[in-house]
Short mmCIF file of C-alpha atoms and ligand atoms in Angstrom, two decimals:
data_model
loop_
_atom_site.label_atom_id
_atom_site.label_comp_id
_atom_site.label_asym_id
_atom_site.label_seq_id
_atom_site.Cartn_x
_atom_site.Cartn_y
_atom_site.Cartn_z
CA UNK P 1 0.04 0.25 0.05
CA UNK P 2 1.58 3.47 -0.64
CA UNK P 3 2.25 6.17 1.63
CA UNK P 4 2.10 9.65 1.39
CA UNK P 5 4.70 11.63 4.21
CA UNK P 6 3.47 14.87 5.54
CA UNK P 7 6.00 17.30 7.16
CA UNK P 8 4.71 20.04 9.23
CA UNK P 9 7.20 22.98 10.07
CA UNK P 10 5.91 25.69 12.33
CA UNK P 11 3.83 23.60 14.19
CA UNK P 12 6.50 21.52 15.25
CA UNK P 13 7.52 24.91 17.21
CA UNK P 14 4.35 25.48 19.17
CA UNK P 15 6.01 23.78 22.40
CA UNK P 16 3.22 22.04 24.77
CA UNK P 17 0.46 22.80 22.01
CA UNK P 18 2.23 20.46 19.36
CA UNK P 19 0.00 17.63 20.02
CA UNK P 20 -2.73 19.44 19.79
CA UNK P 21 -1.94 21.12 16.49
CA UNK P 22 -0.87 17.47 15.18
CA UNK P 23 -4.56 16.28 16.17
CA UNK P 24 -5.78 19.25 13.84
CA UNK P 25 -3.69 18.52 10.74
CA UNK P 26 -4.50 14.98 10.85
CA UNK P 27 -8.29 15.47 10.76
CA UNK P 28 -7.89 17.96 8.34
CA UNK P 29 -5.85 15.99 6.34
CA UNK P 30 -8.05 12.94 7.35
CA UNK P 31 -10.94 15.08 6.20
CA UNK P 32 -9.31 16.39 2.64
CA UNK P 33 -8.66 13.07 1.72
CA UNK P 34 -12.22 11.12 2.86
CA UNK P 35 -13.13 9.92 -0.63
CA UNK P 36 -10.03 9.18 -2.03
CA UNK P 37 -9.11 5.05 -0.58
CA UNK P 38 -7.16 6.60 2.36
CA UNK P 39 -7.19 3.64 4.84
CA UNK P 40 -4.88 4.94 7.74
CA UNK P 41 -3.94 8.40 8.70
CA UNK P 42 -1.22 8.70 11.89
CA UNK P 43 0.94 10.88 13.17
CA UNK P 44 4.77 9.61 13.79
CA UNK P 45 7.56 11.08 15.41
CA UNK P 46 7.37 14.55 13.86
CA UNK P 47 5.34 13.42 10.52
CA UNK P 48 2.24 12.09 9.20
CA UNK P 49 1.82 8.65 7.62
CA UNK P 50 -1.34 8.54 4.90
CA UNK P 51 -1.75 5.34 3.69
CA UNK P 52 -4.14 4.95 0.62
CA UNK P 53 -4.92 2.00 -1.12
CA UNK P 54 -4.34 2.61 -5.23
CA UNK P 55 -1.97 5.17 -6.97
CA UNK P 56 -4.90 6.15 -8.83
CA UNK P 57 -5.53 8.76 -6.67
CA UNK P 58 -2.26 9.89 -6.07
CA UNK P 59 -2.70 13.06 -8.61
CA UNK P 60 -5.91 13.90 -6.60
CA UNK P 61 -4.32 13.57 -3.13
CA UNK P 62 -1.13 15.28 -4.33
CA UNK P 63 -3.65 18.41 -5.48
CA UNK P 64 -5.59 18.58 -2.30
CA UNK P 65 -2.65 18.08 0.57
CA UNK P 66 -1.12 20.77 -1.37
CA UNK P 67 -3.77 23.45 -0.76
CA UNK P 68 -3.89 22.00 3.09
CA UNK P 69 -2.66 24.99 5.40
CA UNK P 70 -0.24 23.51 7.98
CA UNK P 71 2.25 21.29 5.40
CA UNK P 72 5.36 22.27 4.81
CA UNK P 73 5.89 19.38 1.96
CA UNK P 74 4.94 16.25 1.50
CA UNK P 75 6.07 13.13 -0.33
CA UNK P 76 4.87 10.20 -2.16
CA UNK P 77 6.95 7.68 -0.03
CA UNK P 78 7.78 3.64 -0.01
CA UNK P 79 7.05 1.98 4.00
CA UNK P 80 10.08 -0.62 4.88
CA UNK P 81 10.95 -2.08 7.95
CA UNK P 82 13.91 -0.08 9.92
CA UNK P 83 16.89 -2.49 8.56
CA UNK P 84 19.41 -1.33 6.68
CA UNK P 85 19.56 -4.04 3.77
CA UNK P 86 15.96 -3.33 3.42
CA UNK P 87 15.90 -0.26 2.79
CA UNK P 88 18.96 -0.41 0.43
CA UNK P 89 17.20 -3.70 -1.61
CA UNK P 90 13.71 -1.51 -1.57
CA UNK P 91 15.81 1.51 -2.84
CA UNK P 92 17.42 -0.37 -5.59
CA UNK P 93 14.53 -1.81 -6.77
CA UNK P 94 12.65 1.64 -6.63
CA UNK P 95 15.61 2.72 -8.83
CA UNK P 96 16.10 0.08 -11.01
CA UNK P 97 14.60 1.64 -14.19
CA UNK P 98 15.75 5.11 -13.78
CA UNK P 99 18.36 6.74 -15.52
CA UNK P 100 19.76 10.06 -13.92
CA UNK P 101 22.95 12.06 -14.24
CA UNK P 102 23.96 12.37 -11.00
CA UNK P 103 22.39 11.55 -6.88
CA UNK P 104 22.79 11.92 -3.91
CA UNK P 105 21.39 10.39 -0.53
CA UNK P 106 19.97 12.14 2.17
CA UNK P 107 19.04 10.55 5.20
CA UNK P 108 17.09 11.38 8.50
CA UNK P 109 17.29 9.68 11.48
CA UNK P 110 14.15 10.03 14.03
CA UNK P 111 14.88 7.32 16.32
CA UNK P 112 18.17 7.98 17.03
CA UNK P 113 18.59 4.27 18.31
CA UNK P 114 19.22 2.63 14.56
CA UNK P 115 22.56 1.90 14.74
CA UNK P 116 24.15 4.07 11.53
CA UNK P 117 24.25 7.91 11.75
CA UNK P 118 22.59 9.59 9.06
CA UNK P 119 26.18 10.74 7.24
CA UNK P 120 26.54 6.89 7.59
CA UNK P 121 23.27 6.04 6.11
CA UNK P 122 23.88 8.49 3.32
CA UNK P 123 27.43 6.88 2.35
CA UNK P 124 26.81 3.16 2.76
CA UNK P 125 23.19 3.68 0.82
CA UNK P 126 25.19 5.83 -1.61
CA UNK P 127 27.91 3.53 -2.48
CA UNK P 128 25.36 1.02 -2.88
CA UNK P 129 23.02 2.87 -5.47
CA UNK P 130 26.69 3.88 -7.41
CA UNK P 131 27.43 0.29 -7.87
CA UNK P 132 24.10 -0.44 -9.34
CA UNK P 133 23.32 1.84 -11.27
CA UNK P 134 26.92 3.63 -11.94
CA UNK P 135 25.46 7.06 -11.87
CA UNK P 136 27.91 10.16 -10.40
CA UNK P 137 27.48 11.33 -6.84
CA UNK P 138 26.70 15.02 -6.69
CA UNK P 139 26.33 16.36 -3.34
CA UNK P 140 25.74 20.01 -4.45
CA UNK P 141 23.49 19.78 -7.51
CA UNK P 142 22.26 16.56 -7.89
CA UNK P 143 19.70 15.66 -10.24
CA UNK P 144 18.05 13.28 -8.23
CA UNK P 145 18.08 13.09 -4.40
CA UNK P 146 17.03 9.53 -2.75
CA UNK P 147 15.60 10.51 0.95
CA UNK P 148 15.56 8.18 3.39
CA UNK P 149 13.63 8.71 6.99
CA UNK P 150 14.31 6.03 9.62
CA UNK P 151 11.81 5.98 12.68
CA UNK P 152 11.72 3.07 15.07
CA UNK P 153 9.92 0.16 13.38
CA UNK P 154 9.64 1.52 10.01
CA UNK P 155 11.86 3.66 7.36
CA UNK P 156 10.23 5.59 4.32
CA UNK P 157 12.26 6.32 1.37
CA UNK P 158 11.12 8.62 -1.14
CA UNK P 159 12.38 10.92 -4.39
CA UNK P 160 10.46 13.95 -4.91
CA UNK P 161 9.02 16.49 -2.08
CA UNK P 162 5.95 18.31 -2.94
CA UNK P 163 5.98 22.03 -2.05
CA UNK P 164 3.11 22.46 0.86
CA UNK P 165 0.91 25.43 1.56
CA UNK P 166 2.94 26.26 5.11
CA UNK P 167 1.13 28.20 7.73
CA UNK P 168 -1.08 26.53 10.29
CA UNK P 169 -3.61 23.86 10.27
CA UNK P 170 -7.27 25.35 9.95
CA UNK P 171 -9.25 25.31 13.15
CA UNK P 172 -6.14 26.28 15.34
CA UNK P 173 -6.59 29.89 15.61
CA UNK P 174 -10.23 30.19 16.17
CA UNK P 175 -12.82 32.09 13.81
CA UNK P 176 -12.92 35.29 11.89
CA UNK P 177 -15.14 37.29 10.15
CA UNK P 178 -14.12 38.17 6.73
CA UNK P 179 -15.76 41.03 4.60
CA UNK P 180 -15.51 39.29 1.10
CA UNK P 181 -16.50 41.07 -2.22
CA UNK P 182 -16.42 39.73 -5.89
CA UNK P 183 -13.30 42.18 -5.89
CA UNK P 184 -9.14 40.74 -6.08
CA UNK P 185 -8.14 41.84 -2.50
CA UNK P 186 -10.86 40.35 -0.01
CA UNK P 187 -10.58 36.63 -1.14
CA UNK P 188 -6.62 36.97 -0.57
CA UNK P 189 -6.81 38.69 2.98
CA UNK P 190 -9.40 35.85 3.50
CA UNK P 191 -6.86 33.14 2.44
CA UNK P 192 -4.07 34.70 4.54
CA UNK P 193 -6.03 34.30 7.49
CA UNK P 194 -6.94 30.62 6.47
CA UNK P 195 -3.52 30.34 6.33
CA UNK P 196 -2.99 31.62 9.85
CA UNK P 197 -5.08 28.69 11.28
CA UNK P 198 -8.33 30.41 11.47
CA UNK P 199 -11.88 29.26 10.32
CA UNK P 200 -12.91 32.02 8.24
CA UNK P 201 -16.45 33.13 8.03
CA UNK P 202 -17.22 34.80 4.89
CA UNK P 203 -19.82 37.99 4.70
CA UNK P 204 -20.95 39.42 1.39
CA UNK P 205 -23.11 42.38 0.95
CA UNK P 206 -25.06 42.52 -2.75
CA UNK P 207 -27.19 44.56 -4.33
CA UNK P 208 -29.63 42.12 -5.42
CA UNK P 209 -32.40 42.66 -6.93
CA UNK P 210 -31.32 46.59 -7.69
CA UNK P 211 -28.27 45.00 -9.51
CA UNK P 212 -27.62 41.43 -11.00
CA UNK P 213 -26.90 38.02 -9.69
CA UNK P 214 -23.22 37.88 -10.26
CA UNK P 215 -21.73 39.48 -7.08
CA UNK P 216 -23.29 36.56 -5.31
CA UNK P 217 -22.26 34.21 -7.70
CA UNK P 218 -18.46 35.17 -8.09
CA UNK P 219 -18.60 35.11 -4.18
CA UNK P 220 -19.88 31.46 -3.92
CA UNK P 221 -17.08 30.71 -6.43
CA UNK P 222 -14.46 32.35 -4.38
CA UNK P 223 -15.80 30.77 -1.23
CA UNK P 224 -15.38 26.98 -2.85
CA UNK P 225 -11.99 28.06 -3.82
CA UNK P 226 -11.16 29.16 -0.10
CA UNK P 227 -13.27 25.67 0.97
CA UNK P 228 -10.63 23.79 -0.37
CA UNK P 229 -8.11 24.91 2.17
CA UNK P 230 -10.28 25.27 4.91
CA UNK P 231 -12.89 22.59 4.32
CA UNK P 232 -15.90 23.87 5.96
CA UNK P 233 -17.05 27.44 5.08
CA UNK P 234 -20.10 29.49 6.51
CA UNK P 235 -21.09 32.24 3.85
CA UNK P 236 -23.51 35.01 5.00
CA UNK P 237 -25.09 36.66 2.07
CA UNK P 238 -26.59 40.53 3.28
CA UNK P 239 -28.97 42.50 1.13
CA UNK P 240 -27.34 45.82 0.77
CA UNK P 241 -29.00 47.67 -1.77
CA UNK P 242 -32.26 49.14 0.49
CA UNK P 243 -29.26 50.51 2.86
CA UNK P 244 -27.81 52.21 0.28
CA UNK P 245 -30.52 53.87 -1.22
CA UNK P 246 -31.13 55.33 2.09
CA UNK P 247 -27.29 56.35 2.37
CA UNK P 248 -27.79 58.51 -0.95
CA UNK P 249 -31.01 60.01 0.27
CA UNK P 250 -29.53 61.15 3.70
CA UNK P 251 -25.57 61.44 3.43
CA UNK P 252 -23.68 63.98 1.48
CA UNK P 253 -21.64 62.42 -1.31
CA UNK P 254 -18.48 62.61 -0.11
CA UNK P 255 -19.03 61.03 3.08
CA UNK P 256 -20.95 58.02 1.19
CA UNK P 257 -18.32 55.34 1.56
CA UNK P 258 -17.67 55.86 5.02
CA UNK P 259 -20.86 55.35 5.96
CA UNK P 260 -21.50 52.45 3.67
CA UNK P 261 -18.31 50.81 5.42
CA UNK P 262 -19.29 51.39 8.60
CA UNK P 263 -22.86 49.95 8.17
CA UNK P 264 -21.10 46.98 6.66
CA UNK P 265 -18.69 46.85 9.50
CA UNK P 266 -21.60 47.08 11.89
CA UNK P 267 -23.57 44.58 10.31
CA UNK P 268 -20.45 41.97 10.04
CA UNK P 269 -19.80 42.50 13.69
CA UNK P 270 -23.54 41.49 14.49
CA UNK P 271 -23.07 38.26 12.32
CA UNK P 272 -19.55 37.54 13.90
CA UNK P 273 -20.18 37.61 17.17
CA UNK P 274 -23.17 35.36 16.91
CA UNK P 275 -21.27 32.99 14.94
CA UNK P 276 -18.48 33.21 17.84
CA UNK P 277 -15.83 35.14 15.49
CA UNK P 278 -13.25 37.02 17.29
CA UNK P 279 -12.53 39.49 14.57
CA UNK P 280 -13.58 40.98 11.45
CA UNK P 281 -11.16 41.06 8.58
CA UNK P 282 -10.93 43.22 5.40
CA UNK P 283 -9.34 43.41 2.03
CA UNK P 284 -7.88 46.96 2.75
CA UNK P 285 -4.31 48.02 2.18
CA UNK P 286 -3.27 51.43 2.87
CA UNK P 287 -3.87 54.11 0.33
CA UNK P 288 -4.63 51.66 -2.65
CA UNK P 289 -8.38 53.95 -3.02
CA UNK P 290 -9.10 57.07 -2.03
CA UNK P 291 -11.07 55.71 0.81
CA UNK P 292 -8.61 53.56 2.28
CA UNK P 293 -6.42 56.25 4.29
CA UNK P 294 -5.29 56.11 7.55
CA UNK P 295 -7.95 58.78 8.39
CA UNK P 296 -10.66 56.72 6.92
CA UNK P 297 -9.92 53.40 8.68
CA UNK P 298 -10.01 54.87 11.80
CA UNK P 299 -13.36 56.18 11.57
CA UNK P 300 -14.64 53.31 10.07
CA UNK P 301 -12.98 51.07 13.00
CA UNK P 302 -14.45 53.26 15.88
CA UNK P 303 -18.24 51.66 15.22
CA UNK P 304 -16.68 48.14 15.94
CA UNK P 305 -15.64 46.69 19.19
CA UNK P 306 -13.95 43.68 17.94
CA UNK P 307 -10.72 44.08 16.19
CA UNK P 308 -10.58 44.98 12.71
CA UNK P 309 -7.67 42.82 11.06
CA UNK P 310 -6.21 43.86 7.30
CA UNK P 311 -3.73 41.34 6.41
CA UNK P 312 -2.76 43.07 3.42
CA UNK P 313 -2.38 46.68 4.20
CA UNK P 314 0.81 46.98 3.44
CA UNK P 315 0.90 45.25 0.09
CA UNK P 316 0.93 46.42 -3.18
CA UNK P 317 -1.63 46.01 -5.81
CA UNK P 318 0.51 43.46 -7.81
CA UNK P 319 1.52 41.61 -4.95
CA UNK P 320 -2.12 40.99 -3.99
CA UNK P 321 -2.76 40.33 -7.80
CA UNK P 322 -0.07 37.67 -7.90
CA UNK P 323 -1.33 36.05 -4.84
CA UNK P 324 -4.52 36.14 -5.92
CA UNK P 325 -3.62 34.43 -9.14
CA UNK P 326 -1.66 31.55 -7.37
CA UNK P 327 -4.78 30.84 -5.04
CA UNK P 328 -7.02 30.67 -8.05
CA UNK P 329 -9.29 33.61 -7.06
CA UNK P 330 -7.96 35.93 -9.86
CA UNK P 331 -9.80 34.75 -12.55
CA UNK P 332 -13.02 34.65 -10.80
CA UNK P 333 -12.45 38.55 -9.63
CA UNK P 334 -11.75 40.22 -12.56
CA UNK P 335 -15.65 38.70 -13.92
CA UNK P 336 -17.17 42.42 -14.83
CA UNK P 337 -19.53 42.97 -12.23
CA UNK P 338 -21.08 46.43 -10.82
CA UNK P 339 -19.83 46.19 -7.24
CA UNK P 340 -22.38 47.14 -4.94
CA UNK P 341 -20.47 50.05 -3.79
CA UNK P 342 -19.68 51.47 -7.46
CA UNK P 343 -22.89 51.78 -8.09
CA UNK P 344 -23.58 54.40 -5.34
CA UNK P 345 -19.75 55.59 -5.20
CA UNK P 346 -19.44 59.11 -5.50
CA UNK P 347 -16.48 60.33 -8.23
CA UNK P 348 -14.58 62.00 -4.97
CA UNK P 349 -14.76 60.20 -1.81
CA UNK P 350 -13.50 62.27 1.16
CA UNK P 351 -9.97 60.75 2.13
CA UNK P 352 -9.71 62.42 5.58
CA UNK P 353 -13.25 61.98 7.10
CA UNK P 354 -13.96 63.17 10.59
CA UNK P 355 -15.67 61.14 13.13
CA UNK P 356 -17.74 64.28 14.18
CA UNK P 357 -18.99 64.60 10.38
CA UNK P 358 -19.87 61.00 9.91
CA UNK P 359 -21.60 60.95 13.03
CA UNK P 360 -24.00 63.98 11.91
CA UNK P 361 -24.20 62.37 8.60
CA UNK P 362 -25.54 59.29 10.17
CA UNK P 363 -27.88 61.23 12.32
CA UNK P 364 -30.38 60.81 8.92
CA UNK P 365 -30.29 57.00 8.99
CA UNK P 366 -31.79 54.61 11.04
CA UNK P 367 -28.80 53.07 11.98
CA UNK P 368 -29.94 50.33 14.46
CA UNK P 369 -33.27 49.40 12.29
CA UNK P 370 -30.99 49.00 9.20
CA UNK P 371 -28.50 46.74 10.93
CA UNK P 372 -30.86 44.76 12.57
CA UNK P 373 -33.06 44.32 9.19
CA UNK P 374 -29.88 43.33 7.37
CA UNK P 375 -28.92 40.58 10.26
CA UNK P 376 -32.02 39.09 10.14
CA UNK P 377 -32.47 38.85 6.29
CA UNK P 378 -29.21 37.20 5.86
CA UNK P 379 -28.95 34.18 3.78
CA UNK P 380 -26.42 31.48 4.93
CA UNK P 381 -24.98 28.73 3.00
CA UNK P 382 -22.43 26.31 4.44
CA UNK P 383 -20.12 24.47 1.81
CA UNK P 384 -17.81 21.96 3.06
CA UNK P 385 -14.88 19.88 1.14
CA UNK P 386 -15.16 17.38 -0.22
CA UNK P 387 -18.70 18.42 -0.96
CA UNK P 388 -21.27 16.65 1.17
CA UNK P 389 -24.48 15.55 -0.26
CA UNK P 390 -26.80 18.69 -0.69
CA UNK P 391 -24.98 21.91 0.72
CA UNK P 392 -27.67 23.34 2.79
CA UNK P 393 -29.17 26.47 2.28
CA UNK P 394 -30.54 27.91 5.27
CA UNK P 395 -32.26 31.18 5.48
P1 ATP A 1 -11.63 44.11 -3.24
O1 ATP A 1 -10.61 43.74 -3.74
O2 ATP A 1 -11.68 43.25 -1.94
O3 ATP A 1 -13.11 44.38 -3.06
P2 ATP A 1 -10.84 47.14 -3.14
O4 ATP A 1 -9.75 47.12 -3.14
O5 ATP A 1 -12.03 46.77 -4.00
O6 ATP A 1 -11.07 45.21 -2.14
P3 ATP A 1 -13.02 48.29 -1.62
O7 ATP A 1 -14.15 48.01 -2.88
O8 ATP A 1 -12.96 49.62 -0.80
O9 ATP A 1 -11.57 47.75 -2.22
O10 ATP A 1 -13.44 47.42 -0.02
C1 ATP A 1 -12.38 47.35 0.98
C2 ATP A 1 -12.96 46.23 1.73
O11 ATP A 1 -14.35 46.26 2.42
C3 ATP A 1 -12.90 44.88 0.75
O12 ATP A 1 -11.90 44.45 1.10
C4 ATP A 1 -13.94 44.16 1.82
O13 ATP A 1 -13.31 43.53 2.77
C5 ATP A 1 -15.20 44.84 1.98
N1 ATP A 1 -15.82 45.02 1.28
C6 ATP A 1 -16.18 45.86 0.20
N2 ATP A 1 -17.35 45.80 -0.65
C7 ATP A 1 -17.72 44.41 0.04
C8 ATP A 1 -18.81 43.88 -0.46
N3 ATP A 1 -19.93 44.05 -1.13
N4 ATP A 1 -19.16 42.76 0.51
C9 ATP A 1 -18.44 42.40 1.56
N5 ATP A 1 -17.46 43.28 2.02
C10 ATP A 1 -16.78 44.06 1.00
MG1 MG A 2 -14.06 46.34 -4.08
#
């Protein structure tokens, strides 16, 4: 039965929390591969072994593990008894039909009771490979690295390392709620928090039926991508079109964007608190657009009691775009769409909103009623990966 050896890095550093972090990663790996013929998953001396039935599933397993936060790298491996002669035999059999320019052996001894040191394993196994295959040893730039890890009862041999997503396993850092537009930035912000081990609830404000359904479709697609990393996602769809109409009637144009954001934040906070989230997240970066100045951020944040996290705050647009491409959300984000804010957005929003001005402008709105109505009419959708039969839609 083939195995995958999963290595984690950052979580190895977490001291006394470590067993709990590893358990979390194990259960995430189990959930992510639930339908791929996985037989056994176990934590083993600083790594995780995944035993699966058939190599037919390897490509899909690779794809899924590659998206799972908390994994530094992983490899398809052959398991053997922890006995040098057996290891040599196994490795030579694996290499028999291969042809490479050069190679090296890299060994790691997890259980120090194994009678050979790592350099001894490397030298002796290297010598046997050289004799059998006639390949040149190149320690600096080998065409092939043969890796061996010896544990207590078993050893693992493998030839390729697949990069992992890094970060922390989903679920170890608590819940947050991300304000998710259909744009480029907020999906990246949400992903950054997923990667830090948070369960990220998503909250989207739409102007349907005043505008088309596109923003909700885009957000559903983005939520789907994020779910491939965090495995469970709760998406709230909040009707915001009527609220914007009211703002247009009551608030002078330059202050409207700040007032929209404050209303969004109030609504999002209410939903966040009800769902046990400890912070709000947005995709803002300082100075990216006129409304995202430090002055405006301060005035916006003042209506929330939860911390407002902005994981992209110091990033350039180019960097965000690159990350969105890697994440696979960019193509969805650029689908043309009338943003609920652009419809009602003035040409020249205030870049230095003053709290007193904004408070005064909001006097003409029934803020509490608008917030309450938006929260109670929000539609919740639960997504899972791999998809459970019939994703629930709950009003
Ligand atoms: P994005 O690409 O995330 O839309 P942006 O650069 O277009 O960001 P804005 O449109 O000013 O910036 O929005 C700033 C932040 O406010 C977004 O990153 C997002 O967190 C939140 N936001 C904006 N519009 C919405 C919306 N319709 N639903 C939910 N959150 C929103
Ligand atoms: Mg936007």
